[in-house]
CSV table of C-alpha atoms and ligand atoms in Angstrom, one decimal:
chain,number,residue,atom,x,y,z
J,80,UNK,CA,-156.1,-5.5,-12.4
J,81,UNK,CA,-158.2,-8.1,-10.7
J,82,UNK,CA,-158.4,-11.6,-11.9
J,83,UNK,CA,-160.8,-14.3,-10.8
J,84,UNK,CA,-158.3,-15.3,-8.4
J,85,UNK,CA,-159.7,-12.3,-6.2
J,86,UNK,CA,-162.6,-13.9,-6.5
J,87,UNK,CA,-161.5,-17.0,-5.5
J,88,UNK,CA,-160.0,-15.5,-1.9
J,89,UNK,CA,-163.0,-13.8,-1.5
J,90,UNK,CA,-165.4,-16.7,-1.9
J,91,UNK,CA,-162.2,-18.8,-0.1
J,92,UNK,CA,-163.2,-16.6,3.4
J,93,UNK,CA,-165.3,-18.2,5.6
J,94,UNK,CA,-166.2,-15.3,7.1
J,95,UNK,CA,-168.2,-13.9,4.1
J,96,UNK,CA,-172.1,-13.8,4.4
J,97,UNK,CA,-173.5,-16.8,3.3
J,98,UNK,CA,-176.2,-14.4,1.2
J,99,UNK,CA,-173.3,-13.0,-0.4
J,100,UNK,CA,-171.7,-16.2,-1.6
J,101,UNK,CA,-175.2,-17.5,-2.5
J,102,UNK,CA,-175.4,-14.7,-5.0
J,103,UNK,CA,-171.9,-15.2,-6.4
J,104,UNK,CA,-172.1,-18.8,-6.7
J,105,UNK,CA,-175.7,-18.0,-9.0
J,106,UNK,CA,-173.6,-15.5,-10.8
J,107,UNK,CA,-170.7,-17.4,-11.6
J,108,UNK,CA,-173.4,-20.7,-12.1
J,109,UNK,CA,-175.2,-18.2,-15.1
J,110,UNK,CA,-178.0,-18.1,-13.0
J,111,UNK,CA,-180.0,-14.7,-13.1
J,112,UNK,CA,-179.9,-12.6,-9.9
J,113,UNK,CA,-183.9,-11.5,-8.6
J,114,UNK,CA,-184.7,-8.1,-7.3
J,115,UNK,CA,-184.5,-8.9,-4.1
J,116,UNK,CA,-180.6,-9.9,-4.6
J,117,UNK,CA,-179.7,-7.3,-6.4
J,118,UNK,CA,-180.9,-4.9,-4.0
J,119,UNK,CA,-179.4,-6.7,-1.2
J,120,UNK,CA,-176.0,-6.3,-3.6
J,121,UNK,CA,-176.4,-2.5,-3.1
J,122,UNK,CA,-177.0,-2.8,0.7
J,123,UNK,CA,-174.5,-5.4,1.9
J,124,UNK,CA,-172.3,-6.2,-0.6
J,125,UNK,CA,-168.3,-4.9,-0.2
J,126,UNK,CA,-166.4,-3.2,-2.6
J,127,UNK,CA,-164.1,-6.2,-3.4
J,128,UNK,CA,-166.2,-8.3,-3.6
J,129,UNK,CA,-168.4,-6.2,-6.0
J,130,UNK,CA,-165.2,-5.5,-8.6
J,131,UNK,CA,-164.1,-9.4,-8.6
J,132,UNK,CA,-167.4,-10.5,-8.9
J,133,UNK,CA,-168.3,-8.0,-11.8
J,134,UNK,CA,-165.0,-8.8,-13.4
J,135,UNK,CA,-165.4,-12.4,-13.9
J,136,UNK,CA,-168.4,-11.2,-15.5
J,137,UNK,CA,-167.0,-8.6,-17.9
J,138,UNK,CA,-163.2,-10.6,-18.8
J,139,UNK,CA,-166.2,-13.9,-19.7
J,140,UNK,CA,-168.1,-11.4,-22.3
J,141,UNK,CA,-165.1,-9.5,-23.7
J,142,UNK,CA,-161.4,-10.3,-21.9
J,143,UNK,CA,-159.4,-7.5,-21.5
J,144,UNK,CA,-161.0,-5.5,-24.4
J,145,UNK,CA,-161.9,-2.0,-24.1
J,146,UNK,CA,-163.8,-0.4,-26.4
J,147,UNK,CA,-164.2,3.4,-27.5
J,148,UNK,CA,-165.5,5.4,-30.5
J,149,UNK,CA,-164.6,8.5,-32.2
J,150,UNK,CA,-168.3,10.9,-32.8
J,151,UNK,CA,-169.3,14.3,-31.9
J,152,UNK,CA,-171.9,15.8,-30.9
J,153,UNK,CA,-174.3,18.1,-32.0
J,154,UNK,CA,-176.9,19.9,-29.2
J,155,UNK,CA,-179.6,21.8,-31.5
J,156,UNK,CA,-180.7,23.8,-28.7
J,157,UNK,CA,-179.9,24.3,-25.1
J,158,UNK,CA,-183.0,25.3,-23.9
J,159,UNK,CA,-186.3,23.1,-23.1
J,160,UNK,CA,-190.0,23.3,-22.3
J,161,UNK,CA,-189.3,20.6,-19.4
J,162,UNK,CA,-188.2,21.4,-16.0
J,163,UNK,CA,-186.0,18.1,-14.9
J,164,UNK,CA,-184.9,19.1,-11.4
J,165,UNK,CA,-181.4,17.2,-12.1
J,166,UNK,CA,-181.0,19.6,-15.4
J,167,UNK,CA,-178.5,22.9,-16.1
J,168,UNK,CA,-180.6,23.2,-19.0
J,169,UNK,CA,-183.9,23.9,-18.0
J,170,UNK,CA,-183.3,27.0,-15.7
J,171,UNK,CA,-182.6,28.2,-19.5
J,172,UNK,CA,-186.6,29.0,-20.6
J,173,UNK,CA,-186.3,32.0,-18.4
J,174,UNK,CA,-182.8,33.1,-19.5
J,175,UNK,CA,-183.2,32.8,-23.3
J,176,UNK,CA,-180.1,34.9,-23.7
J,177,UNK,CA,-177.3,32.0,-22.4
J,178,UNK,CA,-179.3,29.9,-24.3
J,179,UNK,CA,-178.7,28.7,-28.6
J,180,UNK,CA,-181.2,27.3,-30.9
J,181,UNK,CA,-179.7,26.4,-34.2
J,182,UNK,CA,-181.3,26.1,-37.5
J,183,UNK,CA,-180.9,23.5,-39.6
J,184,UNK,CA,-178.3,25.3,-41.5
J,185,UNK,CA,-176.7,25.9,-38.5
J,186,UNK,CA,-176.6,22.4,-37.5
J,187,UNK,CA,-175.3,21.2,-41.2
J,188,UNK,CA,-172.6,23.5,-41.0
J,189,UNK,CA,-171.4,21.8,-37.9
J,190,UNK,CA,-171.7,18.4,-39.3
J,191,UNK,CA,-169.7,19.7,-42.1
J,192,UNK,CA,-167.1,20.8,-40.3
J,193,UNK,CA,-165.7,17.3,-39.4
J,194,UNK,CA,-165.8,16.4,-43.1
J,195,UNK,CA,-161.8,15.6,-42.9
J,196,UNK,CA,-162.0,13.9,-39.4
J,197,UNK,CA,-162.4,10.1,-39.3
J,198,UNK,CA,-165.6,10.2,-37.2
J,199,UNK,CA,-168.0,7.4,-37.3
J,200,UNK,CA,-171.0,8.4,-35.5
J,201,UNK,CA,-172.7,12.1,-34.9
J,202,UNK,CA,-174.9,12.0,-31.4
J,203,UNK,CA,-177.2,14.9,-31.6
J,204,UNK,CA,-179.2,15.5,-28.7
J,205,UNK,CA,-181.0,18.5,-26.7
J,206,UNK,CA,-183.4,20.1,-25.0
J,207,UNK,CA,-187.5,19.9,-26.3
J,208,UNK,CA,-188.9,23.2,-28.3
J,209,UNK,CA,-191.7,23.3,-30.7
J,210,UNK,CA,-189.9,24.6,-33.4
J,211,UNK,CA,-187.7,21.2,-33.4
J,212,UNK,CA,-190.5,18.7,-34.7
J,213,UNK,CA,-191.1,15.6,-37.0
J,214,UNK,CA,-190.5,17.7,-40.5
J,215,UNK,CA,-187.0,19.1,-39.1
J,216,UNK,CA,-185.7,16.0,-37.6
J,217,UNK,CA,-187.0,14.2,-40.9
J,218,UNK,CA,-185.4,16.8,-42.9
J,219,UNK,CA,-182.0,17.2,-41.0
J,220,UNK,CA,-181.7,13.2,-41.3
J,221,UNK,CA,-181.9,13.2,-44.7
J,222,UNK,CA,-179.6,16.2,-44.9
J,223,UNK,CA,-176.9,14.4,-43.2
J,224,UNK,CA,-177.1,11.4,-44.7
J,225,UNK,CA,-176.9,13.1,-48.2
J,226,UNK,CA,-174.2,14.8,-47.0
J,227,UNK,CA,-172.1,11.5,-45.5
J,228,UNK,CA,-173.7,8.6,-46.3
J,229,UNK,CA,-171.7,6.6,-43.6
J,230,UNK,CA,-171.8,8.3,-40.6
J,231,UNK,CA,-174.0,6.8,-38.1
J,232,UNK,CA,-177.3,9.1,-36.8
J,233,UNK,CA,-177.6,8.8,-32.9
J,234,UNK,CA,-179.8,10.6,-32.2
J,235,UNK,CA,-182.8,12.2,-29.7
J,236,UNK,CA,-184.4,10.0,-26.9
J,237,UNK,CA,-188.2,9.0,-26.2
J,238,UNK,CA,-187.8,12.3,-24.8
J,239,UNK,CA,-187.9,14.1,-28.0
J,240,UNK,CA,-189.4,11.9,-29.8
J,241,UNK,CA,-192.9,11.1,-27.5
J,242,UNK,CA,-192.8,14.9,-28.0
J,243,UNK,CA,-192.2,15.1,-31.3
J,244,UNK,CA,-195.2,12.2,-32.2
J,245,UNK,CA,-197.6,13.5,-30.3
J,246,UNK,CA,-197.8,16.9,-32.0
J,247,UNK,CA,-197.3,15.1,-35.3
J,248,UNK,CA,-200.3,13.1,-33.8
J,249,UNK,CA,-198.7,10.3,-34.8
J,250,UNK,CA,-198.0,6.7,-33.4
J,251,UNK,CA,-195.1,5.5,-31.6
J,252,UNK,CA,-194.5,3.0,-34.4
J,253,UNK,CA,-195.8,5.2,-37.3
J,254,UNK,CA,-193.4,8.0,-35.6
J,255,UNK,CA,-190.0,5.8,-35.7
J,256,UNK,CA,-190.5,4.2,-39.2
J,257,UNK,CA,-190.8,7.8,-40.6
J,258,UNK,CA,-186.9,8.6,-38.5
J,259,UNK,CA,-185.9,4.8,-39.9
J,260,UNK,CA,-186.5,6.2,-43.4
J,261,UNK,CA,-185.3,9.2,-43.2
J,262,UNK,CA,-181.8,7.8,-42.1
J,263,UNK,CA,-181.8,7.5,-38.2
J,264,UNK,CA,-179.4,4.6,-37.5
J,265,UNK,CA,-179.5,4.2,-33.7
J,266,UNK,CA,-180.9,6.0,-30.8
J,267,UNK,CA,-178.8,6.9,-27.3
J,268,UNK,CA,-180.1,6.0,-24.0
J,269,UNK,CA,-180.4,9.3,-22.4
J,270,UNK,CA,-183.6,10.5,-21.1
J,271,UNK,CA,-184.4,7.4,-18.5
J,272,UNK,CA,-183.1,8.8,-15.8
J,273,UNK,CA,-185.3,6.3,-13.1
J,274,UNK,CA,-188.6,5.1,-14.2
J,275,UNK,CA,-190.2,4.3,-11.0
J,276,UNK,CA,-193.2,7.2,-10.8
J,277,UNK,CA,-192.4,7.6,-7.3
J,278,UNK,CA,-189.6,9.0,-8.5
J,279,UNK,CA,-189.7,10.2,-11.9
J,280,UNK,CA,-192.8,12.8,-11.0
J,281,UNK,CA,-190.6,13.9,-8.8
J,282,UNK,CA,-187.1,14.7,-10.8
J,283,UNK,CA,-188.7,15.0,-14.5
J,284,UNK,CA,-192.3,15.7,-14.1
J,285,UNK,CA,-194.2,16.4,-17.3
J,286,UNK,CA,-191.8,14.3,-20.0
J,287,UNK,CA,-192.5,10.9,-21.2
J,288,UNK,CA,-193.2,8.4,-18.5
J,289,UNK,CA,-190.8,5.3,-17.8
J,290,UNK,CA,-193.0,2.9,-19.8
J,291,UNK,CA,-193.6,5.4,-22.5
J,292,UNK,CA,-189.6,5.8,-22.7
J,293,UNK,CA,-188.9,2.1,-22.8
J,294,UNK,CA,-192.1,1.6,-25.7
J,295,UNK,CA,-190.3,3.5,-27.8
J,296,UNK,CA,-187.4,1.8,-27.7
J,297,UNK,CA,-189.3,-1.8,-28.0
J,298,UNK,CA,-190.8,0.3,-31.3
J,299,UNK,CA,-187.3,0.9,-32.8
J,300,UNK,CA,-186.1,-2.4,-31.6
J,301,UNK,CA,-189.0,-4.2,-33.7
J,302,UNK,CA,-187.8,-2.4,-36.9
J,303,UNK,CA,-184.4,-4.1,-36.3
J,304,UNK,CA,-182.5,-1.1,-34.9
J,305,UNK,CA,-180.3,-0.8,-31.7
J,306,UNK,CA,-180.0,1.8,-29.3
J,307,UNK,CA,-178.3,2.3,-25.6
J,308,UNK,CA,-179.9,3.0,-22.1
J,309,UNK,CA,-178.8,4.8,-19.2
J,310,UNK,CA,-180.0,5.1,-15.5
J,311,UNK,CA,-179.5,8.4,-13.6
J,312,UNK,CA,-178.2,7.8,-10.2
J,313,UNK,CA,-176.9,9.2,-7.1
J,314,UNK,CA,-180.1,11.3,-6.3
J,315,UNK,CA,-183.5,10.7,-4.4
J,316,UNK,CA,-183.3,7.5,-5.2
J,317,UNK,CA,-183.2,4.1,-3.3
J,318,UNK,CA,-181.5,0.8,-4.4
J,319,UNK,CA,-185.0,-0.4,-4.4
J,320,UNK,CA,-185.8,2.0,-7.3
J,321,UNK,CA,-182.5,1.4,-9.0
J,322,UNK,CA,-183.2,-1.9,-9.1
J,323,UNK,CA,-186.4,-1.4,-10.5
J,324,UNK,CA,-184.7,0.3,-14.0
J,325,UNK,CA,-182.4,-2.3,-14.0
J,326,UNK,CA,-185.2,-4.7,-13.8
J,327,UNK,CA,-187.4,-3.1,-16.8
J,328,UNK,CA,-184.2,-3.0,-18.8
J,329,UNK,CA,-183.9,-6.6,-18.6
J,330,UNK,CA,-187.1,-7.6,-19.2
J,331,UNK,CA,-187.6,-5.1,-21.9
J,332,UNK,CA,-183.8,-6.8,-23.5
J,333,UNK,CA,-185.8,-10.2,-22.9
J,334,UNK,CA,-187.8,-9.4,-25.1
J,335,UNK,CA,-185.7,-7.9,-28.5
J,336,UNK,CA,-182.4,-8.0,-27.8
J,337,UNK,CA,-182.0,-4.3,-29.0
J,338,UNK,CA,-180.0,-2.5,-26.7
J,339,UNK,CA,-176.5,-2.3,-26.8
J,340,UNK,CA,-175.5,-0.6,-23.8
J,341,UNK,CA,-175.9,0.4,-20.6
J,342,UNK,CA,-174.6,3.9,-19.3
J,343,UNK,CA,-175.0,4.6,-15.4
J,344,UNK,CA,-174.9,8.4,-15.0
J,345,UNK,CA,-174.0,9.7,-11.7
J,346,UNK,CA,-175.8,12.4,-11.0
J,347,UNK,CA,-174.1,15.9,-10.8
J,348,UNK,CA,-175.0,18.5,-8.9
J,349,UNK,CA,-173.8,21.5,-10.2
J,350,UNK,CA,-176.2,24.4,-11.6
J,351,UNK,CA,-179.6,22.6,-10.9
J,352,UNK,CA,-182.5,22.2,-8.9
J,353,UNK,CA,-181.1,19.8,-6.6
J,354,UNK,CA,-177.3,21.3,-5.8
J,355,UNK,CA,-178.6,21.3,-1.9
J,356,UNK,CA,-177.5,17.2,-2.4
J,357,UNK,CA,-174.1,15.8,-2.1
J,358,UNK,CA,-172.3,13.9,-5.0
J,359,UNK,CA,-172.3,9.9,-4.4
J,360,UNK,CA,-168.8,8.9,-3.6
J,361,UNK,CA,-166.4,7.3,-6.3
J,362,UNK,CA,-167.0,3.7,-4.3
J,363,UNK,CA,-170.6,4.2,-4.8
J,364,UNK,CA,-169.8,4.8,-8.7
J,365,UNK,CA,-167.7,1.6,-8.9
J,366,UNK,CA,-170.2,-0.5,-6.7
J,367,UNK,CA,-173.1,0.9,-8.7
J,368,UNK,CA,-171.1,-0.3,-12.3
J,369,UNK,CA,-170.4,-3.4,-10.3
J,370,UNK,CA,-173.6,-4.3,-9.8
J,371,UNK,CA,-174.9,-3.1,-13.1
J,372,UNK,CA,-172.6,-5.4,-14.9
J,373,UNK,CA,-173.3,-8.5,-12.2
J,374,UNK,CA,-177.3,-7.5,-12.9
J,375,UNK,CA,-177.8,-7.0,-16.6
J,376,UNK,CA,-176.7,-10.3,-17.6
J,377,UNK,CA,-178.4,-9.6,-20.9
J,378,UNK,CA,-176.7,-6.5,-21.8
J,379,UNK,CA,-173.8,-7.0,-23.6
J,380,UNK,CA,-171.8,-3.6,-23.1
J,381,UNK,CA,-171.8,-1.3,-19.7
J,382,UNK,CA,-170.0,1.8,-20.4
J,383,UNK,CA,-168.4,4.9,-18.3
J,384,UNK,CA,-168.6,8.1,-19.4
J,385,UNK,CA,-165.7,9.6,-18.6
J,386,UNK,CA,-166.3,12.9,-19.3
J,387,UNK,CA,-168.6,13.0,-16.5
J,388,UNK,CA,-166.9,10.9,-13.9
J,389,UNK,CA,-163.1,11.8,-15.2
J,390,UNK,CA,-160.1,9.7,-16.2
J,391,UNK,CA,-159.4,8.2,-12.9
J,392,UNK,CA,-162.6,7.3,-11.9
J,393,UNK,CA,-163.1,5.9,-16.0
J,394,UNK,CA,-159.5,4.0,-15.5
J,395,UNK,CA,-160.8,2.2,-12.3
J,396,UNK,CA,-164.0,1.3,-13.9
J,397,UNK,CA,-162.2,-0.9,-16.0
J,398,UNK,CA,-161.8,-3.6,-13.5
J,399,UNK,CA,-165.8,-3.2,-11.9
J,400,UNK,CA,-167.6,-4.0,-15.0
J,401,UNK,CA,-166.9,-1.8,-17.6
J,402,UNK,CA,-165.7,-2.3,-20.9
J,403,UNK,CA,-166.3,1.1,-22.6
J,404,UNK,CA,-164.8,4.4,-22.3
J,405,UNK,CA,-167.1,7.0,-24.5
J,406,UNK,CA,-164.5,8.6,-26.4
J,407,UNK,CA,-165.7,11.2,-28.7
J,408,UNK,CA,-164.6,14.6,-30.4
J,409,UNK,CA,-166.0,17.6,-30.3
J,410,UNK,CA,-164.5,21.0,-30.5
J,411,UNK,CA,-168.4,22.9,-30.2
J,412,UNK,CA,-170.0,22.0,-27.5
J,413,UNK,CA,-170.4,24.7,-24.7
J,414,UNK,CA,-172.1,23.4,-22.3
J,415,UNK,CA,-169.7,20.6,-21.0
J,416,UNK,CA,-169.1,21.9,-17.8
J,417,UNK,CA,-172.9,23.0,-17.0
J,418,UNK,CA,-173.8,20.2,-14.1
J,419,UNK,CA,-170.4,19.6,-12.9
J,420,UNK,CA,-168.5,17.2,-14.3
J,421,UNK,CA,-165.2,16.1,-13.7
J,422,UNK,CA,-163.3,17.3,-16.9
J,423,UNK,CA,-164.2,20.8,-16.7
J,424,UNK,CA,-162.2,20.9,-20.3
J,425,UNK,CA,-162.2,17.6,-21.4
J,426,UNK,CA,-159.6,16.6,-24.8
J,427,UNK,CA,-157.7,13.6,-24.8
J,428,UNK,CA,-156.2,12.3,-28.1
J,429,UNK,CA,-156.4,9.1,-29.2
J,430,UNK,CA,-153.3,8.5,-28.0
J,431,UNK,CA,-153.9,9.5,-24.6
J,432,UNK,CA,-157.3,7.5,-24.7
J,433,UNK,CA,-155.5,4.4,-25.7
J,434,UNK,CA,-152.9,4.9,-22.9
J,435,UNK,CA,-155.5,5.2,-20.6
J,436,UNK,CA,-156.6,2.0,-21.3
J,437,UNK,CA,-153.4,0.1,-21.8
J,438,UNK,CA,-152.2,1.4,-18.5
J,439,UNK,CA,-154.8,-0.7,-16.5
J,440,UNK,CA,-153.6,-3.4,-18.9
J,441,UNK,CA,-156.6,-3.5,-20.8
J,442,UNK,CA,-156.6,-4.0,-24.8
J,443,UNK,CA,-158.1,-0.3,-26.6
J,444,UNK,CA,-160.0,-1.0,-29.3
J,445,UNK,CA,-161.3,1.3,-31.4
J,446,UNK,CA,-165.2,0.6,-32.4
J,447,UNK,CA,-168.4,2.0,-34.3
J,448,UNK,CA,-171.7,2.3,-33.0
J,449,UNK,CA,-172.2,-1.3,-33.5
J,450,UNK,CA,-169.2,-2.8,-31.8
J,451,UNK,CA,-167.5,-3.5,-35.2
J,452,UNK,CA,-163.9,-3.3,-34.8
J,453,UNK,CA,-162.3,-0.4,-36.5
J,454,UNK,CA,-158.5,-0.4,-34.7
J,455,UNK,CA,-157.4,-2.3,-32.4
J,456,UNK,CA,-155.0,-0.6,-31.1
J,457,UNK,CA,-153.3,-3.6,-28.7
J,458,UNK,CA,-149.8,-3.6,-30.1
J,459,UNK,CA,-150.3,0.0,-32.2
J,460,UNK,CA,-147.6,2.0,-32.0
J,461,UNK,CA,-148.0,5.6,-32.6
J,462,UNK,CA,-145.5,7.4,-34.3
J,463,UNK,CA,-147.4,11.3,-35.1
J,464,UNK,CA,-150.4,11.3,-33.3
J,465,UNK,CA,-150.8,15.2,-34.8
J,466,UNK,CA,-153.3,14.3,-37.7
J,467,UNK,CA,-156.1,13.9,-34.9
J,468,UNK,CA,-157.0,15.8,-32.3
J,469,UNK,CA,-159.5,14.2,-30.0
J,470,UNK,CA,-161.9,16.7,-27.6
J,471,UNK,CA,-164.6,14.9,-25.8
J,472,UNK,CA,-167.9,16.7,-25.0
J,473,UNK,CA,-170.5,16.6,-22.4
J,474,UNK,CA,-174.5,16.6,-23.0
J,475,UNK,CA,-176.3,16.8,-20.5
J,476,UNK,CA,-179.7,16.9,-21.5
J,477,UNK,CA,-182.4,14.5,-22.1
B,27,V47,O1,-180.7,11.8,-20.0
B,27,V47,C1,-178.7,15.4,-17.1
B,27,V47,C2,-178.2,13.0,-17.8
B,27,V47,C3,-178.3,12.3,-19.9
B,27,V47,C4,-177.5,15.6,-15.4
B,27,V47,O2,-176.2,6.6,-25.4
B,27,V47,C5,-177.2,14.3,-16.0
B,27,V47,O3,-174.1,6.6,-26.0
B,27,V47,C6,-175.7,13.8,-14.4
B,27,V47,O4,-177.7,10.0,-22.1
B,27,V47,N1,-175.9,15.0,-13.7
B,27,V47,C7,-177.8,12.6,-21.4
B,27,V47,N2,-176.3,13.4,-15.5
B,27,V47,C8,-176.5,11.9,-21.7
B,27,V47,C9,-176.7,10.6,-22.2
B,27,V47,C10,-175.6,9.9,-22.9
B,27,V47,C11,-174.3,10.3,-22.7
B,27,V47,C12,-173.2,9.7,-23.3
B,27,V47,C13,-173.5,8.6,-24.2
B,27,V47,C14,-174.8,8.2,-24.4
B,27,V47,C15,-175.0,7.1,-25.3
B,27,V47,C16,-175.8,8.8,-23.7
B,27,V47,O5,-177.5,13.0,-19.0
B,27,V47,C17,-179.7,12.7,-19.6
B,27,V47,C18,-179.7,12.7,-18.1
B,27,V47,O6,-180.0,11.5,-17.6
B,27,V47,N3,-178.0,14.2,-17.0
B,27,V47,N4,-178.4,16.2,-16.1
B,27,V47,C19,-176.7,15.9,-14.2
B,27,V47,N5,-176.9,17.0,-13.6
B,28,SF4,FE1,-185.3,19.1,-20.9
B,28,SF4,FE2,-183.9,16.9,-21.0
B,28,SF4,FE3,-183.2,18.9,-19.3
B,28,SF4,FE4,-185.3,17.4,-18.8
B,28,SF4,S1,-183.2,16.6,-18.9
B,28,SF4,S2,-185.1,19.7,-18.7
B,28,SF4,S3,-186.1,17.1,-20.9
B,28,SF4,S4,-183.2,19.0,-21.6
């Protein structure tokens, strides 16, 4: 594990570019990096130097803590009006027969089917269809939460819901108030993929635009609520543009405080529009956490999904940045493996989760979907580890 004492030989070296140490010395001073640094970070910036810096950061917010959560996941339908280029889903519209759409029945029969398992959160997310509007969110919301009171609703994106609203013809704020009331507790950040329009038109033509996405958000932020963002990378992108997300994150977290986390998502290639482009390397992932942690000095968690990237790559994070693994169960998802990841079958116990983290010598701690402590599984000792059996899913979509 690295300590600030890398850091130290690394700022010790008079050899290292005097822009470089600039931006550390801002960093380590609590001074907020400008675009023009941050892109430079991407550009110049070694790995070593990226992993100590980030560190510092992430052992001054948290120490060695490392936190995960136990949800599932629930993907109503696999199939979507949209046609992201990045997306295994949306070659489905043409090949209905691969695809599911589940009723609301359906969907309550799967969130009753962890009624024994200590879960704290459902995630439901998929792809956009008419069928799944404003009265069946509403309805399935309320369903849940008569259901089980206390487990946490994550659920749909701006995505969905800029969808959703303006066939409801609804507002933004009008729209969110009605999923506040009927029992939405937080919202996940998928669906931002890169704002820039340069970009954006290019990958996910069609669905809500960057600054509709992030609007949304400011709307559930202003009713008190929290909810994560992510940035898909690894594409057609350039630092410049990656930058940019990271910059509208910031100010947008300047401005409520609302957002908890922040999930880079490498891009995957598998199954999609754009499997003619190579994966980035794993030194790209762990500079691009790096730098995410070093930028977003407002944010207070940056989490790996390890599904996606796999353990190794999720172990290593741990010392660029990172201080959450998503752990989750799920024994019903199918389309895990649809853009390539990493984990082609991905279970790992709680057990093996908190070994995981204990052997990079970091601290597991179990959490909800508001960082509350639930375990802390530091000096846990596990003697039957049989009465849960973690699986970990994959979506892909919004
Ligand atoms: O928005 C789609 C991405 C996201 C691909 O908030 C892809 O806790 C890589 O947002 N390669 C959905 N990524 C997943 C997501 C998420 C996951 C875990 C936790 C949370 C949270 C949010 O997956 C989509 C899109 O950006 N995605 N296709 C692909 N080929
Ligand atoms: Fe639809 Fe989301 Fe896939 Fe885009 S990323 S095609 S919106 S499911």
């Amino acid at each position: 594990m690295q300590s600030t004492s890398n850091l130290d030989l690394i700022l010790n070296d008079a050899k290292l570019d005097p822009k470089l140490r600039e931006i550390a010395e801002k960093s380590i001073a609590g001074t907020r990096l400008n675009s023009a640094e941050g892109v430079y970070l991407y550009e110049h910036a070694p790995l070593a130097y990226l992993g100590a810096l980030a560190n510092r950061v992430r052992e001054q917010k948290h120490g060695d803590n490392t936190y995960f959560n136990r949800n599932f996941h629930i993907e109503p339908t696999n199939i979507c009006l949209y046609t992201c280029t990045f997306c295994s889903y949306s070659r489905l519209i043409k090949k209905r027969e691969e695809g599911w759409e589940y009723s609301l029945e359906d969907i309550m029969d799967i969130v009753r089917k962890y009624d024994e398992q200590p879960v704290t959160e459902v995630h439901i997310v998929g792809g956009v269809l008419p069928q799944y509007d404003l009265a069946f969110y509403t309805e399935l919301y309320k369903q849940i939460k008569a259901h089980r009171p206390d487990l946490h609703i994550k659920a749909l994106t701006p995505v969905e819901y800029h969808y959703i609203f303006k066939k409801a013809k609804v507002s933004y704020a009008e729209g969110m108030k009605l999923m506040l009331e009927a029992g939405l507790d937080s919202m996940p950040g998928g669906g931002a993929e890169i704002f820039h329009p340069e970009i954006r038109n290019e990958i996910a033509g069609g669905k809500c635009s960057g600054d509709e996405w992030l609007s949304i958000h400011e709307e559930w932020h202003k009713l008190g609520k929290r909810s994560n963002a992510t940035m898909l990378y690894g594409h057609i992108e350039s630092f410049f543009h990656r930058i940019d997300h990271l910059d509208q994150l910031r100010a947008l977290q300047d401005k409520t405080g609302g957002f908890q986390t922040f999930i880079p998502l490498k891009f995957r290639n598998k199954d999609n529009q754009m499997s003619h482009l190579e994966e980035k390397t794993v030194i790209d992932d762990l500079k691009n956490y790096a730098i995410s942690r070093i930028y977003l000095d407002n944010f207070d968690h940056i989490k790996a999904y390890w599904p996606m990237i796999g353990r190794d790559t999720a172990q290593l994070s741990l010392a660029f940045g990172v201080d959450d693994i998503d752990g989750t169960i799920d024994d019903t998802t199918k389309i895990y493996s649809m853009a390539g990841s990493e984990e082609q079958n991905p279970a790992l116990s709680t057990k093996d989760l908190v070994n995981l983290i204990r052997r990079v010598g970091r601290k597991p701690i179990e959490r909800d979907t508001l960082y509350n402590v639930v375990t802390d599984y530091t000096d846990h000792e596990f003697e039957d580890d049989k009465h849960f059996k973690g699986y970990v899913s994959l979506p892909v979509v919004n």
